[in-house]
Coordinates of C-alpha atoms and ligand atoms in Angstrom, one line a residue:
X46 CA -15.3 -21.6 1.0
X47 CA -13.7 -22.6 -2.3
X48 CA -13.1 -26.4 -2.1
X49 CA -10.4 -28.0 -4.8
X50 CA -11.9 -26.6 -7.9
X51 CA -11.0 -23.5 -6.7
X52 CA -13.0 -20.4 -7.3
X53 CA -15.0 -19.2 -10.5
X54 CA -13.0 -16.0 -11.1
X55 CA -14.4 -13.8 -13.6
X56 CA -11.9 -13.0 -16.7
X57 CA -10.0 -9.6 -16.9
X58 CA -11.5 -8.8 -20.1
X59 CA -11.7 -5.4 -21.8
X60 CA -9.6 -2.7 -20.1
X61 CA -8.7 -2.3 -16.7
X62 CA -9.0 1.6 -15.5
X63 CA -6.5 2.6 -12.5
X64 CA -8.0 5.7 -10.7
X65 CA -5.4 7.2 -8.5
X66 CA -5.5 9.3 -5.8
X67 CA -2.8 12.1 -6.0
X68 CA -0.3 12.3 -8.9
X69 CA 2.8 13.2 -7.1
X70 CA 6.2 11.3 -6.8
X71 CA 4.8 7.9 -6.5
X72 CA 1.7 8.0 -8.7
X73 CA 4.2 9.3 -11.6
X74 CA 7.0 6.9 -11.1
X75 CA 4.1 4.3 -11.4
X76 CA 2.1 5.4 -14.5
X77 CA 5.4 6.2 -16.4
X78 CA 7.2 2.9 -15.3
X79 CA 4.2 1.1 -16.8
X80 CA 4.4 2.8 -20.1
X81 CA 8.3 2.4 -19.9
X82 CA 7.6 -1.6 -19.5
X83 CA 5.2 -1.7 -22.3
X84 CA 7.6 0.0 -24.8
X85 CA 10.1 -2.5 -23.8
X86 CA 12.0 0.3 -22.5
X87 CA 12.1 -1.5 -19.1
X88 CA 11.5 -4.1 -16.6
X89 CA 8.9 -4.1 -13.8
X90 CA 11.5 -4.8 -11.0
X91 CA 10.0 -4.9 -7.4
X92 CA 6.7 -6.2 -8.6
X93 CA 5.8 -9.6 -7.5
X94 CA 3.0 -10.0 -10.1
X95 CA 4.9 -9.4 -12.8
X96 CA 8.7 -10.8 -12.0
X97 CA 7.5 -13.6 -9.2
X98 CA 6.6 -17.1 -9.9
X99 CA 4.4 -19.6 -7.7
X100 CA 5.6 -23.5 -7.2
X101 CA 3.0 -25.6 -7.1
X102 CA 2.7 -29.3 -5.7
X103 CA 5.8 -31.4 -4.6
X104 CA 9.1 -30.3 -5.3
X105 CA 9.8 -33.2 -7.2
X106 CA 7.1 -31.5 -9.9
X107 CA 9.0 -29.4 -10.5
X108 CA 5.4 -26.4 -11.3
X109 CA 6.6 -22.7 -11.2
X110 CA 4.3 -20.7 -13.8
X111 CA 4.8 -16.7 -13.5
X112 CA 2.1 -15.6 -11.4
X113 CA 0.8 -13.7 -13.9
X114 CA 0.6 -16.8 -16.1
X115 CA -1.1 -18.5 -13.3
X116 CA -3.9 -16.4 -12.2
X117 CA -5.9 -14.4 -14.6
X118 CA -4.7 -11.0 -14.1
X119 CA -5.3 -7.7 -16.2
X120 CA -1.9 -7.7 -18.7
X121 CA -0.3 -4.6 -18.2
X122 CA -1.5 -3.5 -21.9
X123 CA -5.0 -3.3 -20.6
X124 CA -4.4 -0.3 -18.2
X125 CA -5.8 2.7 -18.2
X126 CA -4.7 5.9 -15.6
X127 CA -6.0 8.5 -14.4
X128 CA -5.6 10.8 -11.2
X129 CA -7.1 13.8 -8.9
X130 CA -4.4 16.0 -7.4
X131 CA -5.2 19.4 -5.8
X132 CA -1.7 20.6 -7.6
X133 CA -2.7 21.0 -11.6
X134 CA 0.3 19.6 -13.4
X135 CA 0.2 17.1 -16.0
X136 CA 1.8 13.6 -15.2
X137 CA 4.9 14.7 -17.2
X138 CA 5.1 18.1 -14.9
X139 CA 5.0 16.0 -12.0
X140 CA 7.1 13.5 -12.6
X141 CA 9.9 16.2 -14.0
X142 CA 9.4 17.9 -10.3
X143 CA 9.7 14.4 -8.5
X144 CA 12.9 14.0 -9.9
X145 CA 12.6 10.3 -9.6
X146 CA 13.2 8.9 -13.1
X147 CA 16.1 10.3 -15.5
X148 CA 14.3 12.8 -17.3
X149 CA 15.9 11.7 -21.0
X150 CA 16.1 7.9 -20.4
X151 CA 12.4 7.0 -18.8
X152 CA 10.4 10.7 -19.3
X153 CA 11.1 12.2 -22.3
X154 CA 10.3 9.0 -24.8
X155 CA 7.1 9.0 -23.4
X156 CA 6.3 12.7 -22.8
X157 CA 3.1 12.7 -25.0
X158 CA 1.4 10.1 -23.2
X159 CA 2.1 11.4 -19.7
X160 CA 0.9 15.1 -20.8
X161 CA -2.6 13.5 -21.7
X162 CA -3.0 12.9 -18.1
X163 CA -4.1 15.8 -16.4
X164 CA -5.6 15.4 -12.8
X165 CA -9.5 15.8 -11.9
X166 CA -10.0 18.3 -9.3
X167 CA -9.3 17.2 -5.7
X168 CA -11.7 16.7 -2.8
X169 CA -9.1 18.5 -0.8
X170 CA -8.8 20.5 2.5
X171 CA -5.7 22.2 4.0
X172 CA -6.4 21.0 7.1
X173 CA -5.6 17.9 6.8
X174 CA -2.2 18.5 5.1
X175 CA -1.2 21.3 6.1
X176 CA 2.1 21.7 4.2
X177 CA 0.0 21.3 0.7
X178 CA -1.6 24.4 -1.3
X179 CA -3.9 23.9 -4.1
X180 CA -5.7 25.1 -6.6
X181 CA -7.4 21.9 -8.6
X182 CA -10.1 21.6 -6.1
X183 CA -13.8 20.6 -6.5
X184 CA -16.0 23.1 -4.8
X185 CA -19.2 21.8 -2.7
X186 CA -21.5 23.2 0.8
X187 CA -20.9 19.8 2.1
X188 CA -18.5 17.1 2.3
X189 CA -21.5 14.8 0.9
X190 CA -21.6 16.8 -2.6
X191 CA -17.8 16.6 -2.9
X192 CA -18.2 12.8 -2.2
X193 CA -21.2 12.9 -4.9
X194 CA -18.6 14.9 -7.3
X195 CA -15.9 11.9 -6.8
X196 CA -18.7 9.6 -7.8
X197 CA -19.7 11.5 -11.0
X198 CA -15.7 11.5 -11.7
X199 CA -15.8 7.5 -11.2
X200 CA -18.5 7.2 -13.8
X201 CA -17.5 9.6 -16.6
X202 CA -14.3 8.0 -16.2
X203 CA -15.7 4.4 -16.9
X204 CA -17.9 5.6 -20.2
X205 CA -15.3 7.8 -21.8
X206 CA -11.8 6.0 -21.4
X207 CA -14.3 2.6 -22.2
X208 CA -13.3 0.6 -19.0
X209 CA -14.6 -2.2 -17.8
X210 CA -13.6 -2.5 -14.5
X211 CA -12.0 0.2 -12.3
X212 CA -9.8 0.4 -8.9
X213 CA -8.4 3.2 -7.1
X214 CA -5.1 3.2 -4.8
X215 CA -4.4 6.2 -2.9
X216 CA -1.5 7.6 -3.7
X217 CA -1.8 10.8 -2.3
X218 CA -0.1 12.4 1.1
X219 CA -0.2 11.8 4.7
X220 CA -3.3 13.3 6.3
X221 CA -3.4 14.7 10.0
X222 CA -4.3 11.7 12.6
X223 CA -7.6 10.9 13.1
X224 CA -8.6 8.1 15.8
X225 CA -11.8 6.6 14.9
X226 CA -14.9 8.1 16.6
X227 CA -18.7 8.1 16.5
X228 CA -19.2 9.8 13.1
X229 CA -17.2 6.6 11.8
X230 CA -19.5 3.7 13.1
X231 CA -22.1 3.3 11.0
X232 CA -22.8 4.3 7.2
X233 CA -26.1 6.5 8.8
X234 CA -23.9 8.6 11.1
X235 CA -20.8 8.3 8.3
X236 CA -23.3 10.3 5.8
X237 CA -24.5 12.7 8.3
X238 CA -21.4 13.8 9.8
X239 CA -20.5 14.2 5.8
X240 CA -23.6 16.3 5.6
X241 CA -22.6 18.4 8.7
X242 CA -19.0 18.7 7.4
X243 CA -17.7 17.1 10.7
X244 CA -13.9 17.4 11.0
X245 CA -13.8 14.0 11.4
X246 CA -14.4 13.0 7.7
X247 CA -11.1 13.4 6.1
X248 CA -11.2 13.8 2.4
X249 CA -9.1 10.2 1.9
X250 CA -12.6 9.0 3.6
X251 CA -14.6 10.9 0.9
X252 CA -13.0 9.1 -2.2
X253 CA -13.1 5.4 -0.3
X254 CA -16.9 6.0 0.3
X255 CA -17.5 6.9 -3.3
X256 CA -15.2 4.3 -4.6
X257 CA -17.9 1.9 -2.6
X258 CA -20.8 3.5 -3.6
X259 CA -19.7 2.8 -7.3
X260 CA -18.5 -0.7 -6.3
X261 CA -15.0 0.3 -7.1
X262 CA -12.0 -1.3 -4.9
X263 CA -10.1 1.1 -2.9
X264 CA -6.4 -0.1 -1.7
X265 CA -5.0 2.6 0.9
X266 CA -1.0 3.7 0.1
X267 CA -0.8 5.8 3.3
X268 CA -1.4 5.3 6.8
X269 CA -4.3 7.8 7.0
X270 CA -7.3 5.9 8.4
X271 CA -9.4 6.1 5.7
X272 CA -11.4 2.7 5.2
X273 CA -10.1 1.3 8.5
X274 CA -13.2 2.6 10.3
X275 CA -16.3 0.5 11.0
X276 CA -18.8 2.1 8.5
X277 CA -16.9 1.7 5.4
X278 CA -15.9 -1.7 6.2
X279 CA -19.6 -2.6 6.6
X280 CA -20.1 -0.4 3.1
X281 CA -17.4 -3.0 1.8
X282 CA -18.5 -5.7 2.9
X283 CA -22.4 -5.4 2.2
X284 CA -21.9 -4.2 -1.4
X285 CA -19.2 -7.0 -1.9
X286 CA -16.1 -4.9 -2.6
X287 CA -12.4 -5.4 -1.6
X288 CA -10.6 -2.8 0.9
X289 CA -7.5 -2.7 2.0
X290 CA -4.4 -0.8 3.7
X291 CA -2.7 1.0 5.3
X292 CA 0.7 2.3 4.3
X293 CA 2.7 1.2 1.3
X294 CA 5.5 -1.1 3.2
X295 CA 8.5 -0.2 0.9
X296 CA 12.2 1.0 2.4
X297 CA 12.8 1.0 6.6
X298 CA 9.9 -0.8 7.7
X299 CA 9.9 -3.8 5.0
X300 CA 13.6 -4.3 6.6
X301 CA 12.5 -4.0 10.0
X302 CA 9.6 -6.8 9.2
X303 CA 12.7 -8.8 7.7
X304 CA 14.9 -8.5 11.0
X305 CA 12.7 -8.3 13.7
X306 CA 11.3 -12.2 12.5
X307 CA 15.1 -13.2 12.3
X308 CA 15.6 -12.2 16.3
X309 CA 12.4 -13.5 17.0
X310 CA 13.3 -16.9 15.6
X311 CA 16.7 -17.4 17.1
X312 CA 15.4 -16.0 20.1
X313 CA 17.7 -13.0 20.4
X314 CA 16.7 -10.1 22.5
X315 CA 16.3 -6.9 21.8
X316 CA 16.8 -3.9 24.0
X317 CA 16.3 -0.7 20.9
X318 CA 16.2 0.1 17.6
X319 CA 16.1 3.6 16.8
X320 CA 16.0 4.6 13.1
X321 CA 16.2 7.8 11.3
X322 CA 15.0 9.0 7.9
X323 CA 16.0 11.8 5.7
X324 CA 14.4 12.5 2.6
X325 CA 13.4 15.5 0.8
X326 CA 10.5 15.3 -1.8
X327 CA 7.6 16.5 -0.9
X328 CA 6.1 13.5 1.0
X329 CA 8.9 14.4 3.4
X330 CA 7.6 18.5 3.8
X331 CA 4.5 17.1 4.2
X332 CA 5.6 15.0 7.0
X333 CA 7.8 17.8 8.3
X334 CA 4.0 18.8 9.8
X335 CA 4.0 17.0 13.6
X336 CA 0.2 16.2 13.0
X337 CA 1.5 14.0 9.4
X338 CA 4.1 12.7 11.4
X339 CA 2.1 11.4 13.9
X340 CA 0.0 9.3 11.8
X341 CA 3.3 8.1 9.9
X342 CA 4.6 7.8 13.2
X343 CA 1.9 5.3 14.4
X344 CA 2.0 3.2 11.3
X345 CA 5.5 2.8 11.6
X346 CA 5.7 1.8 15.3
X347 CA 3.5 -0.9 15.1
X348 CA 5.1 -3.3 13.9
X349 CA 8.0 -4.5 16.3
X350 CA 5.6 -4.8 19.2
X351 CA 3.2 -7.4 16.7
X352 CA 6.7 -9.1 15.4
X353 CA 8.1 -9.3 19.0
X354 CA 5.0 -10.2 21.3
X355 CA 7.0 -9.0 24.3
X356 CA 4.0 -10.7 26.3
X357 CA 5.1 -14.0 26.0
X358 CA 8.5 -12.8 26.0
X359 CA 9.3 -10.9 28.4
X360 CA 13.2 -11.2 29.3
X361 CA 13.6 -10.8 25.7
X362 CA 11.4 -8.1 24.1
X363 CA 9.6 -6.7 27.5
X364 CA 12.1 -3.4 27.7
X365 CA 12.3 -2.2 23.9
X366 CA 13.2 1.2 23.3
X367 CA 11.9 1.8 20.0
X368 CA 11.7 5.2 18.1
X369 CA 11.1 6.3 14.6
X370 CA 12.3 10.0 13.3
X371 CA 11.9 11.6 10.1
X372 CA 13.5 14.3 8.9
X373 CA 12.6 16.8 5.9
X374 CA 16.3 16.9 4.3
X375 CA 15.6 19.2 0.8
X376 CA 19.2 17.8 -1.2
X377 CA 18.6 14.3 -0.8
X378 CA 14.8 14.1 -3.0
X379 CA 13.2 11.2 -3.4
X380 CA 16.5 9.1 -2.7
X381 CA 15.7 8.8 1.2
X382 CA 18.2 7.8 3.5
X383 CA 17.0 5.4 6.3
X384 CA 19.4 4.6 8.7
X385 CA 18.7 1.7 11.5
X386 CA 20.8 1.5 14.9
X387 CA 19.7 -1.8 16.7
X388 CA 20.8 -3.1 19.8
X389 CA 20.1 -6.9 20.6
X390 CA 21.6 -9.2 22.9
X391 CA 22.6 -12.8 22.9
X392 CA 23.4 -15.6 25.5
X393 CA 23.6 -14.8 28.8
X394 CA 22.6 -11.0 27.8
X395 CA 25.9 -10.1 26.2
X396 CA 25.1 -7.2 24.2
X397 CA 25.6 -6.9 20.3
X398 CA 25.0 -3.9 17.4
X399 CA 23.8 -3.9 14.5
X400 CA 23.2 -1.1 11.7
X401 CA 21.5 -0.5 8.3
X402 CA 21.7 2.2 6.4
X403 CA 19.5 1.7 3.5
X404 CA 19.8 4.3 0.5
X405 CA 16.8 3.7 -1.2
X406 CA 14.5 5.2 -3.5
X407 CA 11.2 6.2 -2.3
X408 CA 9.5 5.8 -5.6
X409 CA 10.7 3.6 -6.8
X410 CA 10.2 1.0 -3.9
X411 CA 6.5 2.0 -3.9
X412 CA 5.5 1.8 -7.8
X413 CA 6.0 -1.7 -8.0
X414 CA 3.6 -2.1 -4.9
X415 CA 0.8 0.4 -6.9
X416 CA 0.9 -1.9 -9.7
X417 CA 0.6 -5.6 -8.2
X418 CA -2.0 -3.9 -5.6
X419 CA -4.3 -2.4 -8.3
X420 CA -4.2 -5.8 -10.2
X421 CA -4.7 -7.8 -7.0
X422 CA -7.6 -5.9 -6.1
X423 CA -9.3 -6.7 -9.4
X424 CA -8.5 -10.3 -9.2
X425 CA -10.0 -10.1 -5.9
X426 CA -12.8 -8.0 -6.8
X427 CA -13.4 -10.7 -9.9
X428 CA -13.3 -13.5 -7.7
X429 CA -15.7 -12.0 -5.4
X430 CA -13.1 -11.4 -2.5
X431 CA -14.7 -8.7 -0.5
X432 CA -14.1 -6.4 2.5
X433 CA -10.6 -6.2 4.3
X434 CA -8.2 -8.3 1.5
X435 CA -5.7 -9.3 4.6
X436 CA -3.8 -12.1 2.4
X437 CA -2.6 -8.7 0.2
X438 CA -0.8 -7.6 3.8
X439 CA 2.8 -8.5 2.1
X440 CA 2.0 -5.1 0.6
X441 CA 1.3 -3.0 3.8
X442 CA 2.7 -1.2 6.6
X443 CA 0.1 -1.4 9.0
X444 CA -2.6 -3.9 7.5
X445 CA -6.0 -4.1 8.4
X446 CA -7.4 -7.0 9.7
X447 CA -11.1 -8.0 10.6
X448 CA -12.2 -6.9 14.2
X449 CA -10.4 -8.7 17.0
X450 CA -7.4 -10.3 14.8
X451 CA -3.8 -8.8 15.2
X452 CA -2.0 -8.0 11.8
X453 CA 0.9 -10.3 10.5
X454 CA 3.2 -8.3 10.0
X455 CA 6.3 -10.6 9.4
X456 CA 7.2 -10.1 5.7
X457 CA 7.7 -14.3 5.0
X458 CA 4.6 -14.8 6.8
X459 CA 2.6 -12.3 4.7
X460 CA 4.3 -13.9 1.5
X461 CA 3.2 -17.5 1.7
X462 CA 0.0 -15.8 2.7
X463 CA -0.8 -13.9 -0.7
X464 CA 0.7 -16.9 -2.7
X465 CA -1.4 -19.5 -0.9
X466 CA -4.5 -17.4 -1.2
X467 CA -3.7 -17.4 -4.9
X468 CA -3.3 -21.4 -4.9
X469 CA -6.6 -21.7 -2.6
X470 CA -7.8 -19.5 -5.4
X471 CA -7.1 -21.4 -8.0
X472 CA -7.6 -24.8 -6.4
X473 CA -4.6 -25.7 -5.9
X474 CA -2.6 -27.7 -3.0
X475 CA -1.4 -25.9 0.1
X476 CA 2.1 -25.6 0.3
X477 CA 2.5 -25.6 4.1
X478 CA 6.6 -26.7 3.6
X479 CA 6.4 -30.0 6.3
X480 CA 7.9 -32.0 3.2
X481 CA 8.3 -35.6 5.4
X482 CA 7.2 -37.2 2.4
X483 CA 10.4 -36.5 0.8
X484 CA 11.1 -38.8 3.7
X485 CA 9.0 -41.2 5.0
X486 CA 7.9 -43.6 1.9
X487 CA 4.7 -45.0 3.0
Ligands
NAD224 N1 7.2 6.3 -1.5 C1 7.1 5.4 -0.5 O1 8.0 4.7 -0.3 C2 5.9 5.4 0.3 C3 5.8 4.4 1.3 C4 4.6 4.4 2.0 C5 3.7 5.3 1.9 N2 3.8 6.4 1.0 C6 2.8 7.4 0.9 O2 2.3 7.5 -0.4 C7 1.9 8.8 -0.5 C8 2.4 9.4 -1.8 O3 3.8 9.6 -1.7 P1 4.5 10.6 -2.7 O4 6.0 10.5 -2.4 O5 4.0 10.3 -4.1 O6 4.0 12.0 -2.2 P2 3.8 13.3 -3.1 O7 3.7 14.5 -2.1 O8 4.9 13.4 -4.2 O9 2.4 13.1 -3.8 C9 1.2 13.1 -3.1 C10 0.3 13.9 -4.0 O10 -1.0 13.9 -3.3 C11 -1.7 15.1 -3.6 N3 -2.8 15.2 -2.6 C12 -2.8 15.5 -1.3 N4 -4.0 15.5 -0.8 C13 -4.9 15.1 -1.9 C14 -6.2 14.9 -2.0 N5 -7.1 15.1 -0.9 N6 -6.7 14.5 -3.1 C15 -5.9 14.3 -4.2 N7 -4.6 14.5 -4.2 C16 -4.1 14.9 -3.0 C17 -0.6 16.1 -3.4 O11 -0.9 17.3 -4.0 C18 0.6 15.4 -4.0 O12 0.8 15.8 -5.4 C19 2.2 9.6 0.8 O13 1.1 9.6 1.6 C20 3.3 8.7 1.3 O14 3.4 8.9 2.8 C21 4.9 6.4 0.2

């Protein structure tokens, strides 16, 4: 445990590479919102790294460095991208097809730079998303030689773009749902089911195991299950190496981790909340596919029960009626619409409504998250954090959490979580907000 002086964090020197994993909608809204912000041509809005600042000590201090002044994080200069993507197209392509950022305004000023990046061949497999053909794929026997293929990729990738530390975020769709099983216990029966080609070994499991093997940190975007399965975690945690996921919390659910705490606290009850999504890039055809949806599905449901521990309160959350729907809408693109109906009642059980309609922007929500998760994950990983990161939960829709603990998923809670890690970090006071000093004078 780090006592006062904090711990001995290594310094982001040299260049920082960001590997990501599928260069659709979300990956290109990133990588070009970066360049944007490094040109000046823009602001980094949504990210906490870059926009947020962290008090420190008593009020009456009056400490609030930038968290990026605080802790020693790679500067946004110092990236480097790169992606695999089954679908060939050059980051400007893709982002022109995402349709999330004005093509004149945040594409076209930068078009050189996002044509230089041109995704690796994917470790890719139909079956696991169905709705996705490609043609950029890496060929292999076994799943084990494509997992040694993503290795060499790691390595060429560190000598030629002259990197000196790398981490990978997956950025890349919604896989079928798995449930973890025998192959995933171990790191002896993980490699030989990835011998024996065992449908249980997903290809998002293929690039967190060779992220490992290279000691690279691998931050999950989606809620496949990826690195939330025994063997990997023991891979993590034995060669030192951050983890962490599931599910990029950006639009419905971060408002449903916002409300659901409000009820809790006032002690409303709740007897529903239905919500609806339509949205219409390809993240939504892909989870047009029921066996997508169902692993969206789960991520998303979880929350509310964790929130509302209808347990130990039964009159008030024991009878919720809770259901999450997504809908593949073409017109509306990346600018989903997710609409919230919730029923809750108040003293003596006299019923109230309450609705959100939340037109946001896919993308847009979730670059910020890539960015301040790929720089977490090397401060982590520099500061010799390793396995499940749970204080980086803020970012997540269904978090993992070491064996046997339930996930926080209340978004306040999560907060002064990540910022007091980054005190602890740097040896700084606890800010647990009790404040009687303010008060009692001794
Ligand atoms: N945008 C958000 O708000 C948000 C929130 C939470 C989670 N997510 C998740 O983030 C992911 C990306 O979303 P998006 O809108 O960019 O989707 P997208 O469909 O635009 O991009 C995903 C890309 O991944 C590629 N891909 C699929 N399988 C791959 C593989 N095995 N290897 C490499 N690439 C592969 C696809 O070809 C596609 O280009 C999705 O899983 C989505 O569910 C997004």
């Amino acid at each position: 445990m780090a006592g006062e002086a904090g711990r001995d964090i290594a310094p982001a020197k040299g260049k920082l590479g960001v590997m990501l994993v599928g260069l659709g909608a979300v990956s290109t809204t990133f990588i070009a919102g970066v360049e944007n912000v490094r040109r000046g041509r823009g602001l980094p809005i949504g990210s906490l790294s870059q926009m947020g600042t962290i008090r420190l000590g008593k009020r009456t201090e009056k400490r609030s460095p930038k968290i990026k002044e605080f802790v020693p994080l790679a500067d946004l200069q110092d990236l480097v991208f790169v992606a695999w993507d089954p679908i060939p197209d050059d980051a400007y392509t893709a982002a022109v097809k995402a349709g999330v950022l004005e093509r004149h305004e945040h594409l076209e000023p930068i078009k050189d730079f996002l044509q230089g990046i041109k995704p690796l061949p994917a470790a890719f497999d139909q079956y696991y998303v169905k709705r996705l053909q490609g043609t950029n794929v890496k060929r292999g026997k076994t799943k084990r030689e494509l997992a040694e293929q993503l290795r060499e990729d790691i390595r060429s990738f560190r000598k030629s773009a002259g990197v000196s530390r790398v981490v990978i975020v997956w950025c890349a769709s919604t896989e079928v749902f798995i449930t973890p099983g025998p192959a995933h216990q171990s790191l002896a029966t993980f490699e030989k089911a990835m011998e024996q080609n065992d449908p249980a070994i997903a290809p998002s499991m293929l690039y967190a195991y060779a992220a490992l093997m290279e000691s690279v940190p691998f931050a999950n975007g989606a809620p496949n299950l990826t690195v939330d399965v025994p063997a990997l975690q023991d891979l993590a945690e034995e060669r030192k190496i951050p983890i962490g996921g599931k599910d990029f919390k950006t639009g419905q659910t971060m408002m449903k981790t916002v409300l659901a705490p409000a009820f809790k606290a006032r002690m409303l009850g709740l007897a529903g909340w239905y919500s609806t999504n339509i949205l219409g890039n390809r993240d939504g055809e892909v989870l047009d596919d029921p066996e997508s949806f169902k692993t969206k599905e789960e991520s998303k449901l979880g929350v509310l029960e964790y929130i509302l521990q209808p347990d130990q309160y039964p009159e008030l959350y024991g009878n919720v009626f809770h259901k999450v729907r997504i809908n593949y809408y073409p017109p509306r693109g990346d600018n989903k619409e997710g609409w919230d109906n919730i029923d809750i009642f108040g003293w003596l059980g006299y019923p109230m409504q309450i609705k959100v309609d939340f037109l946001c922007r896919d993308s847009i929500l979730a670059a910020p998250i890539v960015l301040d998760l790929a720089l977490f994950f090397d401060l982590a990983q520099r500061a010799r954090l390793s396995g499940i990161q749970e204080w980086l939960s803020f970012y997540f829709k269904s978090p993992q959490t070491a064996p046997g603990l339930y996930p926080e998923h209340d978004l306040f809670i999560q907060h002064t979580k990540l910022k007091n890690t980054l005190r602890w970090l740097m040896g700084e006071e606890q800010i647990t907000h009790l404040g009687i000093e303010y008060y009692e004078k001794a």
